[in-house]
PDB file of C-alpha atoms in Angstrom:
ATOM      1  CA  MET A   1     -11.741  37.928  59.367  1.00  0.00           C
ATOM      2  CA  GLU A   2      -8.536  37.547  61.325  1.00  0.00           C
ATOM      3  CA  LEU A   3      -4.961  38.599  60.660  1.00  0.00           C
ATOM      4  CA  LYS A   4      -4.135  34.926  60.090  1.00  0.00           C
ATOM      5  CA  GLN A   5      -6.398  34.881  57.044  1.00  0.00           C
ATOM      6  CA  LEU A   6      -4.630  37.899  55.593  1.00  0.00           C
ATOM      7  CA  ASP A   7      -1.333  36.123  56.181  1.00  0.00           C
ATOM      8  CA  ASN A   8      -2.737  33.063  54.376  1.00  0.00           C
ATOM      9  CA  LEU A   9      -3.791  35.243  51.445  1.00  0.00           C
ATOM     10  CA  LYS A  10      -0.312  36.738  51.164  1.00  0.00           C
ATOM     11  CA  LEU A  11       1.294  33.315  51.450  1.00  0.00           C
ATOM     12  CA  ASN A  12      -0.934  31.703  48.801  1.00  0.00           C
ATOM     13  CA  LEU A  13      -0.795  34.416  46.156  1.00  0.00           C
ATOM     14  CA  PRO A  14       1.008  32.934  43.132  1.00  0.00           C
ATOM     15  CA  ALA A  15       4.650  33.825  42.592  1.00  0.00           C
ATOM     16  CA  ASN A  16       4.020  33.660  38.847  1.00  0.00           C
ATOM     17  CA  PRO A  17       0.411  34.731  38.160  1.00  0.00           C
ATOM     18  CA  ASN A  18      -1.269  32.633  35.514  1.00  0.00           C
ATOM     19  CA  ILE A  19      -4.962  31.928  34.854  1.00  0.00           C
ATOM     20  CA  LEU A  20      -7.429  32.657  37.649  1.00  0.00           C
ATOM     21  CA  LYS A  21      -9.304  29.504  38.737  1.00  0.00           C
ATOM     22  CA  LYS A  22      -7.485  27.407  36.175  1.00  0.00           C
ATOM     23  CA  ARG A  23      -8.200  24.406  38.386  1.00  0.00           C
ATOM     24  CA  LEU A  24     -11.864  24.628  37.332  1.00  0.00           C
ATOM     25  CA  TYR A  25     -11.074  24.250  33.624  1.00  0.00           C
ATOM     26  CA  PHE A  26     -10.396  21.048  31.713  1.00  0.00           C
ATOM     27  CA  ASN A  27      -6.603  21.369  31.738  1.00  0.00           C
ATOM     28  CA  SER A  28      -4.530  19.624  29.095  1.00  0.00           C
ATOM     29  CA  ALA A  29      -0.984  19.642  27.782  1.00  0.00           C
ATOM     30  CA  VAL A  30       0.602  18.645  24.488  1.00  0.00           C
ATOM     31  CA  ILE A  31       3.983  18.261  22.889  1.00  0.00           C
ATOM     32  CA  ILE A  32       4.374  19.945  19.496  1.00  0.00           C
ATOM     33  CA  PRO A  33       6.739  17.362  17.976  1.00  0.00           C
ATOM     34  CA  ILE A  34       9.328  18.488  15.459  1.00  0.00           C
ATOM     35  CA  ILE A  35      11.227  15.742  13.677  1.00  0.00           C
ATOM     36  CA  LYS A  36      13.721  15.724  10.834  1.00  0.00           C
ATOM     37  CA  VAL A  37      12.668  13.691   7.790  1.00  0.00           C
ATOM     38  CA  ASN A  38      14.758  13.637   4.604  1.00  0.00           C
ATOM     39  CA  ASP A  39      16.714  16.702   5.752  1.00  0.00           C
ATOM     40  CA  GLN A  40      13.505  18.674   6.390  1.00  0.00           C
ATOM     41  CA  TYR A  41      12.122  19.687   9.758  1.00  0.00           C
ATOM     42  CA  CYS A  42       8.532  18.499  10.021  1.00  0.00           C
ATOM     43  CA  PHE A  43       5.663  18.522  12.473  1.00  0.00           C
ATOM     44  CA  LEU A  44       4.575  15.067  13.556  1.00  0.00           C
ATOM     45  CA  PHE A  45       0.819  14.526  13.788  1.00  0.00           C
ATOM     46  CA  GLU A  46      -1.545  11.860  15.053  1.00  0.00           C
ATOM     47  CA  LEU A  47      -4.833  10.749  13.513  1.00  0.00           C
ATOM     48  CA  ARG A  48      -7.115   9.896  16.417  1.00  0.00           C
ATOM     49  CA  ALA A  49      -8.370   6.313  16.409  1.00  0.00           C
ATOM     50  CA  LYS A  50     -11.984   5.288  15.900  1.00  0.00           C
ATOM     51  CA  GLY A  51     -14.094   4.894  19.005  1.00  0.00           C
ATOM     52  CA  ILE A  52     -12.389   7.566  21.085  1.00  0.00           C
ATOM     53  CA  HIS A  53     -13.261  11.203  21.734  1.00  0.00           C
ATOM     54  CA  GLN A  54     -12.836  13.308  18.582  1.00  0.00           C
ATOM     55  CA  GLU A  55     -12.121  10.259  16.456  1.00  0.00           C
ATOM     56  CA  GLY A  56     -10.750  10.902  12.994  1.00  0.00           C
ATOM     57  CA  GLU A  57      -9.307  14.312  13.876  1.00  0.00           C
ATOM     58  CA  ILE A  58      -5.707  15.430  13.656  1.00  0.00           C
ATOM     59  CA  CYS A  59      -3.850  16.347  16.822  1.00  0.00           C
ATOM     60  CA  PHE A  60      -0.500  16.551  18.547  1.00  0.00           C
ATOM     61  CA  PRO A  61       0.298  14.004  21.277  1.00  0.00           C
ATOM     62  CA  GLY A  62      -1.009  15.038  24.673  1.00  0.00           C
ATOM     63  CA  GLY A  63      -3.968  14.797  26.978  1.00  0.00           C
ATOM     64  CA  ARG A  64      -5.604  15.680  30.245  1.00  0.00           C
ATOM     65  CA  TYR A  65      -3.504  16.964  33.126  1.00  0.00           C
ATOM     66  CA  GLU A  66      -3.824  14.586  36.082  1.00  0.00           C
ATOM     67  CA  LYS A  67      -3.233  16.679  39.194  1.00  0.00           C
ATOM     68  CA  HIS A  68      -2.657  13.658  41.437  1.00  0.00           C
ATOM     69  CA  SER A  69       0.050  12.111  39.279  1.00  0.00           C
ATOM     70  CA  ASP A  70       1.527  14.763  36.978  1.00  0.00           C
ATOM     71  CA  LYS A  71       4.119  17.000  38.617  1.00  0.00           C
ATOM     72  CA  SER A  72       3.622  19.732  36.014  1.00  0.00           C
ATOM     73  CA  PHE A  73       1.985  20.400  32.667  1.00  0.00           C
ATOM     74  CA  LEU A  74       5.288  19.541  30.998  1.00  0.00           C
ATOM     75  CA  ASP A  75       5.317  16.243  32.882  1.00  0.00           C
ATOM     76  CA  CYS A  76       1.806  15.595  31.577  1.00  0.00           C
ATOM     77  CA  ALA A  77       2.709  16.417  27.966  1.00  0.00           C
ATOM     78  CA  VAL A  78       5.806  14.201  28.010  1.00  0.00           C
ATOM     79  CA  ARG A  79       3.955  11.324  29.714  1.00  0.00           C
ATOM     80  CA  GLU A  80       1.163  11.392  27.146  1.00  0.00           C
ATOM     81  CA  THR A  81       3.632  11.599  24.255  1.00  0.00           C
ATOM     82  CA  VAL A  82       5.603   8.618  25.524  1.00  0.00           C
ATOM     83  CA  GLU A  83       2.388   6.614  25.962  1.00  0.00           C
ATOM     84  CA  GLU A  84       0.821   7.537  22.633  1.00  0.00           C
ATOM     85  CA  LEU A  85       3.908   7.324  20.405  1.00  0.00           C
ATOM     86  CA  GLY A  86       5.592   4.462  22.251  1.00  0.00           C
ATOM     87  CA  ILE A  87       8.922   6.274  22.384  1.00  0.00           C
ATOM     88  CA  SER A  88      11.474   6.849  25.114  1.00  0.00           C
ATOM     89  CA  LYS A  89      11.334  10.024  27.160  1.00  0.00           C
ATOM     90  CA  ASP A  90      15.036  10.460  26.416  1.00  0.00           C
ATOM     91  CA  VAL A  91      14.440  11.275  22.731  1.00  0.00           C
ATOM     92  CA  ILE A  92      12.165  14.241  23.543  1.00  0.00           C
ATOM     93  CA  GLU A  93      14.186  17.467  23.590  1.00  0.00           C
ATOM     94  CA  VAL A  94      11.842  20.145  24.901  1.00  0.00           C
ATOM     95  CA  LEU A  95      12.560  23.601  23.469  1.00  0.00           C
ATOM     96  CA  GLY A  96      10.360  25.570  25.859  1.00  0.00           C
ATOM     97  CA  CYS A  97       6.762  26.414  26.645  1.00  0.00           C
ATOM     98  CA  MET A  98       4.242  28.481  24.719  1.00  0.00           C
ATOM     99  CA  ASP A  99       1.544  30.670  26.283  1.00  0.00           C
ATOM    100  CA  THR A 100      -1.517  28.830  27.550  1.00  0.00           C
ATOM    101  CA  LEU A 101      -4.318  28.520  25.018  1.00  0.00           C
ATOM    102  CA  ILE A 102      -7.835  28.975  26.425  1.00  0.00           C
ATOM    103  CA  THR A 103     -10.775  27.790  24.357  1.00  0.00           C
ATOM    104  CA  PRO A 104     -14.239  29.401  24.601  1.00  0.00           C
ATOM    105  CA  TYR A 105     -15.621  26.095  25.893  1.00  0.00           C
ATOM    106  CA  GLY A 106     -13.486  25.867  29.010  1.00  0.00           C
ATOM    107  CA  VAL A 107     -10.373  23.946  27.975  1.00  0.00           C
ATOM    108  CA  THR A 108      -6.814  25.124  28.583  1.00  0.00           C
ATOM    109  CA  VAL A 109      -3.882  23.800  26.585  1.00  0.00           C
ATOM    110  CA  ASP A 110      -0.261  24.165  27.661  1.00  0.00           C
ATOM    111  CA  SER A 111       1.999  23.313  24.740  1.00  0.00           C
ATOM    112  CA  PHE A 112       5.685  22.500  24.508  1.00  0.00           C
ATOM    113  CA  PRO A 113       7.540  22.510  21.170  1.00  0.00           C
ATOM    114  CA  ALA A 114      10.096  19.701  21.200  1.00  0.00           C
ATOM    115  CA  LEU A 115      12.570  18.005  18.912  1.00  0.00           C
ATOM    116  CA  LEU A 116      12.171  14.244  18.579  1.00  0.00           C
ATOM    117  CA  ASN A 117      15.673  12.857  18.285  1.00  0.00           C
ATOM    118  CA  ILE A 118      14.616   9.629  16.618  1.00  0.00           C
ATOM    119  CA  ASP A 119      14.122   8.406  13.076  1.00  0.00           C
ATOM    120  CA  PHE A 120      10.460   8.606  12.060  1.00  0.00           C
ATOM    121  CA  ASN A 121      10.569   5.022  10.776  1.00  0.00           C
ATOM    122  CA  GLU A 122      11.517   3.856  14.263  1.00  0.00           C
ATOM    123  CA  ILE A 123       8.218   5.078  15.734  1.00  0.00           C
ATOM    124  CA  VAL A 124       6.324   1.827  15.241  1.00  0.00           C
ATOM    125  CA  ASN A 125       4.956   1.066  18.708  1.00  0.00           C
ATOM    126  CA  TYR A 126       2.403   3.866  18.911  1.00  0.00           C
ATOM    127  CA  ASP A 127      -0.775   3.097  20.819  1.00  0.00           C
ATOM    128  CA  LYS A 128      -3.223   1.761  18.212  1.00  0.00           C
ATOM    129  CA  LYS A 129      -6.140   2.165  20.650  1.00  0.00           C
ATOM    130  CA  GLU A 130      -5.694   5.932  20.598  1.00  0.00           C
ATOM    131  CA  VAL A 131      -3.755   6.595  17.407  1.00  0.00           C
ATOM    132  CA  GLU A 132      -4.819   5.269  14.020  1.00  0.00           C
ATOM    133  CA  GLU A 133      -1.915   6.779  12.122  1.00  0.00           C
ATOM    134  CA  ILE A 134       1.093   9.034  12.547  1.00  0.00           C
ATOM    135  CA  PHE A 135       2.426  11.198   9.767  1.00  0.00           C
ATOM    136  CA  THR A 136       4.610  14.243   9.156  1.00  0.00           C
ATOM    137  CA  ILE A 137       4.248  17.454   7.164  1.00  0.00           C
ATOM    138  CA  PRO A 138       7.211  19.762   6.499  1.00  0.00           C
ATOM    139  CA  ILE A 139       7.118  22.928   8.572  1.00  0.00           C
ATOM    140  CA  SER A 140       7.821  24.837   5.354  1.00  0.00           C
ATOM    141  CA  PHE A 141       4.284  23.977   4.197  1.00  0.00           C
ATOM    142  CA  PHE A 142       2.812  25.935   7.094  1.00  0.00           C
ATOM    143  CA  ILE A 143       5.284  28.782   6.622  1.00  0.00           C
ATOM    144  CA  ASN A 144       4.263  29.114   2.981  1.00  0.00           C
ATOM    145  CA  ASN A 145       0.519  28.480   3.374  1.00  0.00           C
ATOM    146  CA  GLU A 146      -1.753  30.587   5.541  1.00  0.00           C
ATOM    147  CA  PRO A 147      -4.736  28.808   7.103  1.00  0.00           C
ATOM    148  CA  ASP A 148      -8.293  29.441   5.987  1.00  0.00           C
ATOM    149  CA  ARG A 149     -10.185  31.519   8.522  1.00  0.00           C
ATOM    150  CA  PHE A 150     -13.728  30.852   9.699  1.00  0.00           C
ATOM    151  CA  SER A 151     -15.643  31.641  12.876  1.00  0.00           C
ATOM    152  CA  VAL A 152     -18.162  30.281  15.343  1.00  0.00           C
ATOM    153  CA  GLN A 153     -20.636  32.293  17.389  1.00  0.00           C
ATOM    154  CA  VAL A 154     -20.087  32.281  21.151  1.00  0.00           C
ATOM    155  CA  GLU A 155     -22.962  33.484  23.326  1.00  0.00           C
ATOM    156  CA  ILE A 156     -23.521  34.139  27.028  1.00  0.00           C
ATOM    157  CA  THR A 157     -27.154  33.504  27.865  1.00  0.00           C
ATOM    158  CA  PRO A 158     -29.008  33.007  31.188  1.00  0.00           C
ATOM    159  CA  PHE A 159     -31.232  30.234  29.834  1.00  0.00           C
ATOM    160  CA  ILE A 160     -31.314  27.316  27.416  1.00  0.00           C
ATOM    161  CA  THR A 161     -34.027  25.464  25.565  1.00  0.00           C
ATOM    162  CA  ASP A 162     -34.039  21.720  26.257  1.00  0.00           C
ATOM    163  CA  GLU A 163     -34.731  18.937  23.773  1.00  0.00           C
ATOM    164  CA  ASN A 164     -38.482  19.236  24.433  1.00  0.00           C
ATOM    165  CA  GLY A 165     -38.565  22.942  23.664  1.00  0.00           C
ATOM    166  CA  ASN A 166     -38.847  23.984  27.296  1.00  0.00           C
ATOM    167  CA  LYS A 167     -36.995  27.044  28.586  1.00  0.00           C
ATOM    168  CA  VAL A 168     -34.563  26.138  31.367  1.00  0.00           C
ATOM    169  CA  THR A 169     -33.349  29.035  33.524  1.00  0.00           C
ATOM    170  CA  LEU A 170     -29.664  28.976  34.361  1.00  0.00           C
ATOM    171  CA  VAL A 171     -29.402  32.337  36.126  1.00  0.00           C
ATOM    172  CA  PRO A 172     -32.572  33.582  37.918  1.00  0.00           C
ATOM    173  CA  VAL A 173     -32.104  37.192  36.854  1.00  0.00           C
ATOM    174  CA  THR A 174     -35.368  38.539  38.311  1.00  0.00           C
ATOM    175  CA  GLU A 175     -35.053  36.693  41.632  1.00  0.00           C
ATOM    176  CA  LEU A 176     -31.508  37.982  42.080  1.00  0.00           C
ATOM    177  CA  GLY A 177     -32.571  41.520  41.274  1.00  0.00           C
ATOM    178  CA  LEU A 178     -30.130  41.845  38.406  1.00  0.00           C
ATOM    179  CA  PRO A 179     -30.608  44.496  35.704  1.00  0.00           C
ATOM    180  CA  PRO A 180     -33.227  43.388  33.108  1.00  0.00           C
ATOM    181  CA  ARG A 181     -30.660  43.358  30.287  1.00  0.00           C
ATOM    182  CA  TYR A 182     -29.254  40.128  31.755  1.00  0.00           C
ATOM    183  CA  SER A 183     -32.566  38.301  31.213  1.00  0.00           C
ATOM    184  CA  LYS A 184     -31.578  37.669  27.587  1.00  0.00           C
ATOM    185  CA  THR A 185     -28.349  36.965  25.759  1.00  0.00           C
ATOM    186  CA  TRP A 186     -26.015  39.781  26.764  1.00  0.00           C
ATOM    187  CA  HIS A 187     -22.865  38.852  24.961  1.00  0.00           C
ATOM    188  CA  ASN A 188     -22.256  37.249  21.596  1.00  0.00           C
ATOM    189  CA  LYS A 189     -19.053  37.313  19.696  1.00  0.00           C
ATOM    190  CA  LYS A 190     -17.485  35.533  16.782  1.00  0.00           C
ATOM    191  CA  HIS A 191     -14.561  33.302  17.735  1.00  0.00           C
ATOM    192  CA  PRO A 192     -11.972  32.611  15.006  1.00  0.00           C
ATOM    193  CA  VAL A 193     -11.484  29.084  13.693  1.00  0.00           C
ATOM    194  CA  LEU A 194      -8.389  28.230  11.653  1.00  0.00           C
ATOM    195  CA  ALA A 195      -8.085  25.364   9.169  1.00  0.00           C
ATOM    196  CA  TYR A 196      -5.111  24.161   7.122  1.00  0.00           C
ATOM    197  CA  LYS A 197      -5.984  22.195   3.982  1.00  0.00           C
ATOM    198  CA  THR A 198      -3.153  19.742   3.498  1.00  0.00           C
ATOM    199  CA  GLU A 199      -2.806  17.184   0.724  1.00  0.00           C
ATOM    200  CA  LYS A 200      -4.484  14.445   2.777  1.00  0.00           C
ATOM    201  CA  TYR A 201      -6.175  15.953   5.835  1.00  0.00           C
ATOM    202  CA  ILE A 202      -7.836  19.085   7.164  1.00  0.00           C
ATOM    203  CA  ILE A 203      -6.023  20.278  10.293  1.00  0.00           C
ATOM    204  CA  TRP A 204      -8.187  22.666  12.243  1.00  0.00           C
ATOM    205  CA  GLY A 205      -9.215  23.920  15.681  1.00  0.00           C
ATOM    206  CA  ILE A 206      -6.769  23.721  18.573  1.00  0.00           C
ATOM    207  CA  THR A 207      -4.077  21.973  16.522  1.00  0.00           C
ATOM    208  CA  ALA A 208      -4.256  24.608  13.786  1.00  0.00           C
ATOM    209  CA  ASN A 209      -4.026  27.353  16.412  1.00  0.00           C
ATOM    210  CA  LEU A 210      -0.903  25.777  17.899  1.00  0.00           C
ATOM    211  CA  ILE A 211       0.684  25.448  14.461  1.00  0.00           C
ATOM    212  CA  HIS A 212      -0.112  29.051  13.602  1.00  0.00           C
ATOM    213  CA  GLU A 213       1.383  30.337  16.853  1.00  0.00           C
ATOM    214  CA  THR A 214       4.493  28.186  16.447  1.00  0.00           C
ATOM    215  CA  ILE A 215       5.071  29.537  12.933  1.00  0.00           C
ATOM    216  CA  TYR A 216       4.500  33.075  14.230  1.00  0.00           C
ATOM    217  CA  LEU A 217       7.122  32.578  16.965  1.00  0.00           C
ATOM    218  CA  MET A 218       9.580  31.089  14.465  1.00  0.00           C
ATOM    219  CA  GLY A 219       9.430  34.302  12.461  1.00  0.00           C
ATOM    220  CA  LEU A 220       9.745  36.800  15.307  1.00  0.00           C
ATOM    221  CA  ALA A 221      13.553  36.753  15.598  1.00  0.00           C
ATOM    222  CA  GLU A 222      14.008  37.114  11.849  1.00  0.00           C
ATOM    223  CA  ALA A 223      11.501  39.967  11.715  1.00  0.00           C
ATOM    224  CA  SER A 224      13.097  41.813  14.624  1.00  0.00           C
ATOM    225  CA  SER A 225      16.575  41.583  13.095  1.00  0.00           C
ATOM    226  CA  ASN A 226      15.523  43.334   9.857  1.00  0.00           C
TER     227      ASN A 226
END
């Protein structure tokens, strides 16, 4: 190693440390749209269209971060929102950025709460190929109703069993000389899953997590002032 490489290390260390090796994750970004309907602030949701990934589920507008075309995660979130809702970028008033959400299956989500300065009834040109329906729910519903809490089991294991029942080694523990404990599942933990039961739909998973965190952040200032 040469001094030049140490200089490179110093030069390339992030000014604002974030998530190590984030580039290796599936990175995505969403807008958390807040819109006023009948004098009530509401979240705006999308029902994903049939025939696309996660069809029939409820989400916020957003999508995959394209490193070659998106200048930032905010740029990605706004671009996807404009494309999916068919609205002008000018009506999106971004309020800020929340912490990055990391899922146990290798997806990161950067989310940006934003006011939509447009009448809901004017959002008529949404992309029908991706969005089957758009709808709103008052934010007060989520303030007054806690989500149901469930869990999934997340395991770290050095092998899998394929569809034919054959054991497939992922990490050759013995050949690498690793401690024997790593030859079987060495970590398993329950991961929380939130679900809101609304009048029409179940909102769960990533979207429910983003709602829950948004509501939490809305209450922080009030709590700290008491």
